[in-house]
Structures are given as C-alpha cells and as structure tokens.
PDB file of C-alpha atoms in Angstrom:
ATOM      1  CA  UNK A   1      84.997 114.840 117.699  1.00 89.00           C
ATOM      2  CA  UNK A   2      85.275 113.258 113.894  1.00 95.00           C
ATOM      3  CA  UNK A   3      82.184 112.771 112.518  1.00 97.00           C
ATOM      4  CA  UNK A   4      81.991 111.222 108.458  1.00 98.00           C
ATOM      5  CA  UNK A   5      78.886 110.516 107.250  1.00 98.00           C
ATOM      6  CA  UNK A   6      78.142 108.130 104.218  1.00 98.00           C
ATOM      7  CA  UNK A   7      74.606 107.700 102.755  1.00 97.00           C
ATOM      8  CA  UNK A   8      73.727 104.951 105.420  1.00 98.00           C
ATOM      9  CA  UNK A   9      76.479 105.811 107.934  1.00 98.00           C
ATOM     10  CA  UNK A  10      77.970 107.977 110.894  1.00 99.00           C
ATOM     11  CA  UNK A  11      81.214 107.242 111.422  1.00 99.00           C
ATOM     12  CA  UNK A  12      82.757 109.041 114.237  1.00 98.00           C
ATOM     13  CA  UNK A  13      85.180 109.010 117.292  1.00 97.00           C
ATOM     14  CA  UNK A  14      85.101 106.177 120.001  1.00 98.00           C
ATOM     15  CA  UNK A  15      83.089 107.049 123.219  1.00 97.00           C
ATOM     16  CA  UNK A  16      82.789 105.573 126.651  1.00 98.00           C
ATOM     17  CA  UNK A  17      79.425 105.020 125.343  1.00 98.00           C
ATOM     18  CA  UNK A  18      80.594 102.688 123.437  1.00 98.00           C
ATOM     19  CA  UNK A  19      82.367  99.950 125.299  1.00 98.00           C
ATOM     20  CA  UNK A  20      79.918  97.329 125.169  1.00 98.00           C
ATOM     21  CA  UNK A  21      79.798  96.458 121.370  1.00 97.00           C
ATOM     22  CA  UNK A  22      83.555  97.073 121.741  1.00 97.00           C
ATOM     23  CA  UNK A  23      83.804  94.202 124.045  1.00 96.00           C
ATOM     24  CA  UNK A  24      81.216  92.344 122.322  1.00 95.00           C
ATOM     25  CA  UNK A  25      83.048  92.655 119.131  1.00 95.00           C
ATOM     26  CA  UNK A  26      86.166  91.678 120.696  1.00 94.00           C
ATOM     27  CA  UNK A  27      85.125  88.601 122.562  1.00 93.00           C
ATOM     28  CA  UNK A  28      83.105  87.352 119.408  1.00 90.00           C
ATOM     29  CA  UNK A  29      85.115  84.118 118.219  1.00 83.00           C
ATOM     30  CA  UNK A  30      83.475  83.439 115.067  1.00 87.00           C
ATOM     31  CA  UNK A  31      85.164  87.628 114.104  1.00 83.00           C
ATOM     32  CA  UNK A  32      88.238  86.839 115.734  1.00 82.00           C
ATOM     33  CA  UNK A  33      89.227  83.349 114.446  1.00 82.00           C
ATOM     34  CA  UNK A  34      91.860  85.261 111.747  1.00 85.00           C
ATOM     35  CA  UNK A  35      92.640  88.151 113.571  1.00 85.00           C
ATOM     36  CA  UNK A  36      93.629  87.160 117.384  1.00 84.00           C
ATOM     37  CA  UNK A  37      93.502  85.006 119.796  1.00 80.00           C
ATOM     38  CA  UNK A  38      90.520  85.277 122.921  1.00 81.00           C
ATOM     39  CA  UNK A  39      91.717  88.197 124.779  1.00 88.00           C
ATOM     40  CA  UNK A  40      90.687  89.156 128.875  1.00 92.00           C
ATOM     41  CA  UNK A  41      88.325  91.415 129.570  1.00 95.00           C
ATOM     42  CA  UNK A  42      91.297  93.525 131.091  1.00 96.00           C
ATOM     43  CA  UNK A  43      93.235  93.309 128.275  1.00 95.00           C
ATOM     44  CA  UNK A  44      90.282  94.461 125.822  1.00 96.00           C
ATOM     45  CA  UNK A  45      89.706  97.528 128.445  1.00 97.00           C
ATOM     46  CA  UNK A  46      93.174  98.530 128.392  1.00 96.00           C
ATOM     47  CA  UNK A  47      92.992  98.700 124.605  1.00 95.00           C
ATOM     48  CA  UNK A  48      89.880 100.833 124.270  1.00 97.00           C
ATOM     49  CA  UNK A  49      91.072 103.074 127.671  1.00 96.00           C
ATOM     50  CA  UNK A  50      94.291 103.957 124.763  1.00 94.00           C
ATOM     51  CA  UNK A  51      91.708 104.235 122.303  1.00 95.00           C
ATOM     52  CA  UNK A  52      89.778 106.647 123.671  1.00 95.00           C
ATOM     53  CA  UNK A  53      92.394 108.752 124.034  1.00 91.00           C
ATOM     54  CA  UNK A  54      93.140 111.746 121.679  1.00 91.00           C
ATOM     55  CA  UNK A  55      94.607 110.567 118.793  1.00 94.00           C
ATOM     56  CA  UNK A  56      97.081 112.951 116.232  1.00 92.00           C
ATOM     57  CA  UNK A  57      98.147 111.160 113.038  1.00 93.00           C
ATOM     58  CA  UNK A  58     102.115 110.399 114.133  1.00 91.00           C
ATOM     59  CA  UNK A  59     101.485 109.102 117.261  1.00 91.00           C
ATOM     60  CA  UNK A  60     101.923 105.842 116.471  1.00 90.00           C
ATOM     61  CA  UNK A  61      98.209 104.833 117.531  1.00 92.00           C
ATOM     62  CA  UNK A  62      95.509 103.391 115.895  1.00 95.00           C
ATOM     63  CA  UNK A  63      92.662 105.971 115.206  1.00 97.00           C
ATOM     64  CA  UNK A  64      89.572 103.863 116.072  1.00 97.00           C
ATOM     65  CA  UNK A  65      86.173 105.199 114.984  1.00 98.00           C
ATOM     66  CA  UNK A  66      82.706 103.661 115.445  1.00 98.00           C
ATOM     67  CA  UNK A  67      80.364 102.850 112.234  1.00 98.00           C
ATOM     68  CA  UNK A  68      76.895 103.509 113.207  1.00 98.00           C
ATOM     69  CA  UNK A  69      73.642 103.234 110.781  1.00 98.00           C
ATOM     70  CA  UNK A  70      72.343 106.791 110.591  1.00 98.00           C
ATOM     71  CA  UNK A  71      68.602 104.876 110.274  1.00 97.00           C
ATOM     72  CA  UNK A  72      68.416 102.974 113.408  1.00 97.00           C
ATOM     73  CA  UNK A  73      71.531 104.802 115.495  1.00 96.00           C
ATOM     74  CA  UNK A  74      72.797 100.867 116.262  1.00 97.00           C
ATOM     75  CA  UNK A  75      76.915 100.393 116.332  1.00 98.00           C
ATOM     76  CA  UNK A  76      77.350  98.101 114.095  1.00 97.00           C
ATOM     77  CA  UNK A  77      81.578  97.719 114.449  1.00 97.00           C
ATOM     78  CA  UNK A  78      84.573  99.743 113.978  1.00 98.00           C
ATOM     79  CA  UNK A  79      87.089 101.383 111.820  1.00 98.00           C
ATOM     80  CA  UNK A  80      90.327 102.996 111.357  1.00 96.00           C
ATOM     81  CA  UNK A  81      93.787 103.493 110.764  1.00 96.00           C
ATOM     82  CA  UNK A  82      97.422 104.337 111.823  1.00 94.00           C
ATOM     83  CA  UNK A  83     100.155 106.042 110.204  1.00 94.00           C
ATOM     84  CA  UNK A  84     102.369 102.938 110.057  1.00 94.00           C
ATOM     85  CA  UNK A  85     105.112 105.052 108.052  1.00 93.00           C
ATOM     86  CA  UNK A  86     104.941 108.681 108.818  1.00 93.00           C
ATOM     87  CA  UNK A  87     107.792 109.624 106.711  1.00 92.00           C
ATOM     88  CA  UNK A  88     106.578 108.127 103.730  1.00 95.00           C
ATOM     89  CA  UNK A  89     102.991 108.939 104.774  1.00 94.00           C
ATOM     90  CA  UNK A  90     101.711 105.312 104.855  1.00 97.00           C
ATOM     91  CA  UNK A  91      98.883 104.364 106.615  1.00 98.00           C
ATOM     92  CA  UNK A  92      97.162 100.915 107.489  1.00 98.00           C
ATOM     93  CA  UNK A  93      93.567 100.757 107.769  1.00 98.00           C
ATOM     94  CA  UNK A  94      91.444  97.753 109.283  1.00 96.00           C
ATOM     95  CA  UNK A  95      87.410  97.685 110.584  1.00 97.00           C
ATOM     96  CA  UNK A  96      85.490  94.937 112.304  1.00 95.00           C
ATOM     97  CA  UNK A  97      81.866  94.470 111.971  1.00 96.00           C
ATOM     98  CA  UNK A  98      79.696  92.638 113.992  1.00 95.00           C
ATOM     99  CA  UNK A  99      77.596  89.707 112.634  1.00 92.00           C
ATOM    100  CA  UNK A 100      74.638  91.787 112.339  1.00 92.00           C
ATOM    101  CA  UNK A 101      76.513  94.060 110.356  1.00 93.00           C
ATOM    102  CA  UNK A 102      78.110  92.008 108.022  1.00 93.00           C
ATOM    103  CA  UNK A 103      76.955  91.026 104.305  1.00 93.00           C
ATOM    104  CA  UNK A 104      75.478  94.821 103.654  1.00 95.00           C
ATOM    105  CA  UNK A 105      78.580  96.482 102.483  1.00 96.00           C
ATOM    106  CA  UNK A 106      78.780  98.338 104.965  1.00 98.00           C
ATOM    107  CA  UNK A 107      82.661  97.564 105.407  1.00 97.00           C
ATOM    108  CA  UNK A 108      83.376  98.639 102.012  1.00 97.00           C
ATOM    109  CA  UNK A 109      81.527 102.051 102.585  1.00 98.00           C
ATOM    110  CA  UNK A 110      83.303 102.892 105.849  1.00 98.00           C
ATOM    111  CA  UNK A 111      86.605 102.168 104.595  1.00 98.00           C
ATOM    112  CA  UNK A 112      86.010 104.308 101.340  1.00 97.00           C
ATOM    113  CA  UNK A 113      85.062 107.484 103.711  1.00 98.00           C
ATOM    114  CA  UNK A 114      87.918 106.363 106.364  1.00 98.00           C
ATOM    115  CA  UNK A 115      89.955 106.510 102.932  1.00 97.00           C
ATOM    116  CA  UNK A 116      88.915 109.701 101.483  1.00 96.00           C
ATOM    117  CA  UNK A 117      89.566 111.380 104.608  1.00 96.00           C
ATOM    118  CA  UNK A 118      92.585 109.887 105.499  1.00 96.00           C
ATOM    119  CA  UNK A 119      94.002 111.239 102.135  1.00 94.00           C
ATOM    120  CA  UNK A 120      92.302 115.105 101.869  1.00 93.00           C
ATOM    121  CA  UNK A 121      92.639 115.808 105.665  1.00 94.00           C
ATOM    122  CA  UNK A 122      96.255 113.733 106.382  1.00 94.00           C
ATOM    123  CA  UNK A 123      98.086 113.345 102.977  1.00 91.00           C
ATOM    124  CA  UNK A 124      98.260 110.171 103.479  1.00 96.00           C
ATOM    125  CA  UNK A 125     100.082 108.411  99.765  1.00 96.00           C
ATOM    126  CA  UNK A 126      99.395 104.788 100.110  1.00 98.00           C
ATOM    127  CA  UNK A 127      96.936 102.763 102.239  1.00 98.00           C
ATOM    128  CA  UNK A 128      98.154  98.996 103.405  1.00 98.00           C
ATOM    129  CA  UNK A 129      95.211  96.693 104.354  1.00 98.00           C
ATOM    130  CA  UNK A 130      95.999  93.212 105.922  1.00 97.00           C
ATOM    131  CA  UNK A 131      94.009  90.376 106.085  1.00 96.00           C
ATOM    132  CA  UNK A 132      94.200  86.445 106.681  1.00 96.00           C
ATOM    133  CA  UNK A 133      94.052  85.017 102.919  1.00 96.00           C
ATOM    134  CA  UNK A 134      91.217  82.522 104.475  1.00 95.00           C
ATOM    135  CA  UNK A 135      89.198  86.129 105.484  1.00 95.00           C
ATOM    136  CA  UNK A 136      86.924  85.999 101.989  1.00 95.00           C
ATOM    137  CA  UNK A 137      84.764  88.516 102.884  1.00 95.00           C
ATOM    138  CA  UNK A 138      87.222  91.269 103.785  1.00 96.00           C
ATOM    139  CA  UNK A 139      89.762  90.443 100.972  1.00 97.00           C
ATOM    140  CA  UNK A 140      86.536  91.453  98.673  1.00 97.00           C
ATOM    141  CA  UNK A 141      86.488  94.842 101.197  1.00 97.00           C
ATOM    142  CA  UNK A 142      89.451  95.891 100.399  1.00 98.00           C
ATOM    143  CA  UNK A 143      89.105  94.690  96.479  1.00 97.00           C
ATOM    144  CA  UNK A 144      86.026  96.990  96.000  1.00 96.00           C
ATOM    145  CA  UNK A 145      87.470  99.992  98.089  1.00 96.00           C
ATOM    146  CA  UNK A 146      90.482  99.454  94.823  1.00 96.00           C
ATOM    147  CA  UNK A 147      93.168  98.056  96.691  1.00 98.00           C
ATOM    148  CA  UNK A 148      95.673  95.918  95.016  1.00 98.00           C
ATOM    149  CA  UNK A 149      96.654  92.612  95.839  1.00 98.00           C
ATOM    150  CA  UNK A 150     100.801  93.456  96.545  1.00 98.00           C
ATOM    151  CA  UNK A 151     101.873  90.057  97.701  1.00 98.00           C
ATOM    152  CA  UNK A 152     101.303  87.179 100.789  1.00 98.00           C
ATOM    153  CA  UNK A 153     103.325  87.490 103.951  1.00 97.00           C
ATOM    154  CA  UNK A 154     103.677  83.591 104.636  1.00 98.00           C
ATOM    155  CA  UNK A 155     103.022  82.517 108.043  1.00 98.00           C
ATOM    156  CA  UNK A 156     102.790  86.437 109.173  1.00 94.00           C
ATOM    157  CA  UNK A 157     101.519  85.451 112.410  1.00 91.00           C
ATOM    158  CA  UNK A 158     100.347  82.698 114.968  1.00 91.00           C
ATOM    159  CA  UNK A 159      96.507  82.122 116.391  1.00 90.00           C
ATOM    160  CA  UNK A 160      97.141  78.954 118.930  1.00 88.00           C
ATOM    161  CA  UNK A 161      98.446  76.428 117.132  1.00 90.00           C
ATOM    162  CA  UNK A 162      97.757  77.539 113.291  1.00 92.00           C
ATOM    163  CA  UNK A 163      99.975  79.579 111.305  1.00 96.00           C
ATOM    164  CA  UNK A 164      98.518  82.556 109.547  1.00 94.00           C
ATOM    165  CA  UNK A 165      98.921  83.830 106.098  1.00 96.00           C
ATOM    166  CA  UNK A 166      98.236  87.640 105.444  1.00 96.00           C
ATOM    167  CA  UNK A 167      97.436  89.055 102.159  1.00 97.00           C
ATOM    168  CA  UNK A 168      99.115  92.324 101.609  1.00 98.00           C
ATOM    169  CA  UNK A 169      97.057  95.292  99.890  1.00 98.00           C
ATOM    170  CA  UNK A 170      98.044  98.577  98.701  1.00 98.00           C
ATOM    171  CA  UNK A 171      96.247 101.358  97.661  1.00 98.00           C
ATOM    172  CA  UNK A 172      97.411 104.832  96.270  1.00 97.00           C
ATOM    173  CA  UNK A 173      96.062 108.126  97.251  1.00 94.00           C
ATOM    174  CA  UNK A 174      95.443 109.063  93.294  1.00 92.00           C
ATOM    175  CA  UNK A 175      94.309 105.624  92.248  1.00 90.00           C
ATOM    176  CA  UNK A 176      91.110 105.929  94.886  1.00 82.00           C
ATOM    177  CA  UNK A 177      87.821 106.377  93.343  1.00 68.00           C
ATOM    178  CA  UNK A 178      86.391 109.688  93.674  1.00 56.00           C
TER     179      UNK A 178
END
C-alpha cells in the first residue's frame, strides 16, 4: 500500500473503506459542475471497483489515492495520476476535495507530494493538469504546485448543454520545487 505523508496529510491507496466519501464526492454537484455530468450510483461503483484495483504506472489507469488529515484521520478527497504518455513519460494528475476540505491548501500540498513522487519513484518528465478555465480555485492549485499555463483547449468537452473550456498546464520534472 502507498502511503505519502505531508506535514498535515496521509495520502495513500484507495480502500473499500473508503467508498462512501468516494460516492459522496462524486454525487456532490456543486464539485462536479466543471468536471462531469451526475453519474449513477452503478456507474460511480464500477469506477472505484477499477480503482481499487492494483495499479502499475503503464497500465493505462488512473492511480487514485485518498488525502486524509493526519490530525483528525477524516478523508477529505482524492488524488492522482495516469501515465497519459508512457513513451514520453507524461503523466496527468487531477484531485477532488470535498467542501469541507477546500480553501486550506490542502490541494496544493497533495499534488506537490503526488508530484514529487511521481517524478523520484516513476521518472515521470512532464506533468499535464486540466481544468475548466471557470475552475478558479484549482487553476491557482496547479499555479502554486509551478505549473505553467501551456494553452486553452476550446470547447474540450460537453456538461449538458454547456460547452467546456479546459486550461492546459504543464509542469517539468526539473522545474518542480524541491
């Protein structure tokens, strides 16, 4: 089991244990409204049933790990990445908070340790982050973890009847803080 720790967080593998702020997070429409649509409750089991499962960094999954405060032991959301580009040893990261743990910075401290690792245990040479241009608060995420703005994928993808745009950020393994 992965375990990184931060000063104020455990961030380790998915469990069973875990599937209620899981679902929770994923049925929450206020966290949702740039990144999907409502999904069933099926369709949000059957995504943390493959999620669960052991993950190796070309499979082509997303490595999902849960961001706990070490203080009170509560989940507050998720993290992780996927080698989107093996070859070229890209990897996109993404995290979801729940209300309770937004506004703390605790985003930007699990993605700097999902980051760190990524790049000393994987090799991983750049990091892509995506997020709806409207998403303010994790554009400034992925701003204070260093990544650079690389460009706006115009109408990237479709929640309902409203056309999102996504801004595209990069970051290189040797321009991460240390």
């Amino acid at each position: 089991m992965l375990e990184l720790y931060t000063d104020r967080l455990k961030i380790r593998s998915l469990q069973r244990a875990d599937w209620q702020v899981f679902l929770s997070i994923h049925q929450d429409l206020e966290l949702n409204q740039f990144v999907r649509r409502p999904e069933s409750i099926q369709a949000i089991s059957d995504k943390f049933e493959a999620r669960l499962l052991p993950w190796l960094f070309d499979s082509g999954d997303w490595l999902t790990l849960t961001i706990e405060e070490i203080d009170t032991g509560n989940i507050i959301g998720f993290t992780g990445l996927y080698a989107c580009n093996v070859d070229l040893g890209h990897a996109e990261v993404g995290y979801m908070l729940s209300q309770a743990g937004q506004g703390q910075g605790y985003a930007t401290e699990s993605l700097a340790a999902v980051v760190d690792w990524a790049s000393l245990s994987h090799q991983v040479h750049k990091f892509i982050g995506l997020c709806a241009t409207e998403n303010r608060a994790s554009v400034r995420v992925l701003e204070k973890c260093g990544f650079q703005l690389e460009g706006v994928l115009r109408h990237n993808y479709r929640i309902d009847d409203r056309w999102i745009d996504d801004c595209c950020f990069g970051l290189l393994t040797h321009e991460r803080a240390l």
